[in-house]
Amino acid sequence: LLAMTMFFTYPMEFFVCRHSWISTVHEGQEVTDMLHYTVTIAIFSVSLLIGVTVTDLGFVLELTGGFAATFLGFILPAACWLKLEGGTIFEWETLSDGKKFGTIMLFIFGIFTMFSSTSLTIMKQIEGH
C-alpha cells in the first residue's frame, strides 16, 4: 500500500517541483515545450539517481526530520511572531519583555538544534553507522 501511495503521489509532487523551478529560475521567460521537457527530464533524473543510490530510507527521514521539522517547529513560529510583534530586537526593553526574550531564545534554540541534528546525521552517515 505504501508503494501504491507513493506511485500515485509522485506525479503531484513532481508537478509542484517543476512549477516552482520554472517560476523561480526562469521568471519572466516564456515556457516553451523545450524548457518544460528539459526541466522535467532533469528533475526526474535527479530524483531517479537519488532513489537508486540511497539504500537506507532511515537516513533520508532522519535528515529531513532534523532539518525541516526543527525549522517548522521552532524557527518559523518564532520568526513569524517576532516579525508580527514589531519593534527592535536588540534593545534593553526586549530583554525585559519576557515574551520577546523567550521567542528569541526559541529561535536560537531552533537554529542550534537544526544545525546540530543535521550535521550529526550527516557525520553518522559518513562514518558508516
PDB file of C-alpha atoms in Angstrom, residues 26-85:
ATOM      1  CA  HIS A  26      13.059  31.103 -15.385  1.00  0.00           C
ATOM      2  CA  GLU A  27      10.948  34.002 -14.123  1.00  0.00           C
ATOM      3  CA  GLY A  28       9.585  36.191 -16.903  1.00  0.00           C
ATOM      4  CA  GLN A  29      10.595  33.803 -19.676  1.00  0.00           C
ATOM      5  CA  GLU A  30       8.154  32.124 -21.982  1.00  0.00           C
ATOM      6  CA  VAL A  31       7.612  28.498 -21.025  1.00  0.00           C
ATOM      7  CA  THR A  32       8.345  26.614 -24.209  1.00  0.00           C
ATOM      8  CA  ASP A  33       7.972  22.900 -24.779  1.00  0.00           C
ATOM      9  CA  MET A  34      11.760  22.562 -24.797  1.00  0.00           C
ATOM     10  CA  LEU A  35      12.078  24.253 -21.385  1.00  0.00           C
ATOM     11  CA  HIS A  36       9.230  22.165 -19.991  1.00  0.00           C
ATOM     12  CA  TYR A  37      10.734  18.882 -21.204  1.00  0.00           C
ATOM     13  CA  THR A  38      14.276  19.818 -20.155  1.00  0.00           C
ATOM     14  CA  VAL A  39      13.236  20.708 -16.606  1.00  0.00           C
ATOM     15  CA  THR A  40      11.048  17.598 -16.418  1.00  0.00           C
ATOM     16  CA  ILE A  41      13.853  15.274 -17.523  1.00  0.00           C
ATOM     17  CA  ALA A  42      16.384  16.967 -15.232  1.00  0.00           C
ATOM     18  CA  ILE A  43      14.181  16.719 -12.136  1.00  0.00           C
ATOM     19  CA  PHE A  44      13.215  13.145 -12.947  1.00  0.00           C
ATOM     20  CA  SER A  45      16.876  12.178 -13.496  1.00  0.00           C
ATOM     21  CA  VAL A  46      17.979  13.708 -10.197  1.00  0.00           C
ATOM     22  CA  SER A  47      15.154  12.058  -8.273  1.00  0.00           C
ATOM     23  CA  LEU A  48      15.836   8.728 -10.007  1.00  0.00           C
ATOM     24  CA  LEU A  49      19.546   8.999  -9.171  1.00  0.00           C
ATOM     25  CA  ILE A  50      18.729   9.686  -5.527  1.00  0.00           C
ATOM     26  CA  GLY A  51      16.253   6.802  -5.473  1.00  0.00           C
ATOM     27  CA  VAL A  52      18.741   4.365  -6.967  1.00  0.00           C
ATOM     28  CA  THR A  53      21.727   5.344  -4.822  1.00  0.00           C
ATOM     29  CA  VAL A  54      20.070   5.765  -1.410  1.00  0.00           C
ATOM     30  CA  THR A  55      19.587   2.334   0.101  1.00  0.00           C
ATOM     31  CA  ASP A  56      18.732   3.415   3.629  1.00  0.00           C
ATOM     32  CA  LEU A  57      15.498   5.375   3.836  1.00  0.00           C
ATOM     33  CA  GLY A  58      16.118   5.956   7.542  1.00  0.00           C
ATOM     34  CA  PHE A  59      18.917   8.355   6.656  1.00  0.00           C
ATOM     35  CA  VAL A  60      16.635  10.401   4.417  1.00  0.00           C
ATOM     36  CA  LEU A  61      13.881  10.524   7.022  1.00  0.00           C
ATOM     37  CA  GLU A  62      16.357  11.439   9.758  1.00  0.00           C
ATOM     38  CA  LEU A  63      17.873  14.168   7.618  1.00  0.00           C
ATOM     39  CA  THR A  64      14.545  15.726   6.644  1.00  0.00           C
ATOM     40  CA  GLY A  65      13.289  15.397  10.206  1.00  0.00           C
ATOM     41  CA  GLY A  66      16.355  17.054  11.640  1.00  0.00           C
ATOM     42  CA  PHE A  67      16.288  19.887   9.153  1.00  0.00           C
ATOM     43  CA  ALA A  68      12.668  20.518   8.237  1.00  0.00           C
ATOM     44  CA  ALA A  69      10.919  19.543  11.456  1.00  0.00           C
ATOM     45  CA  THR A  70      13.048  21.791  13.629  1.00  0.00           C
ATOM     46  CA  PHE A  71      12.589  24.618  11.146  1.00  0.00           C
ATOM     47  CA  LEU A  72       8.817  24.188  11.145  1.00  0.00           C
ATOM     48  CA  GLY A  73       8.566  23.570  14.877  1.00  0.00           C
ATOM     49  CA  PHE A  74      10.937  26.146  16.339  1.00  0.00           C
ATOM     50  CA  ILE A  75      12.398  28.633  13.868  1.00  0.00           C
ATOM     51  CA  LEU A  76       9.407  29.536  11.699  1.00  0.00           C
ATOM     52  CA  PRO A  77       6.926  30.217  14.541  1.00  0.00           C
ATOM     53  CA  ALA A  78       9.473  32.308  16.431  1.00  0.00           C
ATOM     54  CA  ALA A  79      10.411  34.281  13.322  1.00  0.00           C
ATOM     55  CA  CYS A  80       6.760  34.919  12.461  1.00  0.00           C
ATOM     56  CA  TRP A  81       5.970  36.070  15.993  1.00  0.00           C
ATOM     57  CA  LEU A  82       8.985  38.399  16.066  1.00  0.00           C
ATOM     58  CA  LYS A  83       8.019  39.860  12.696  1.00  0.00           C
ATOM     59  CA  LEU A  84       4.384  40.402  13.681  1.00  0.00           C
ATOM     60  CA  GLU A  85       5.235  41.786  17.128  1.00  0.00           C
TER      61      GLU A  85
END
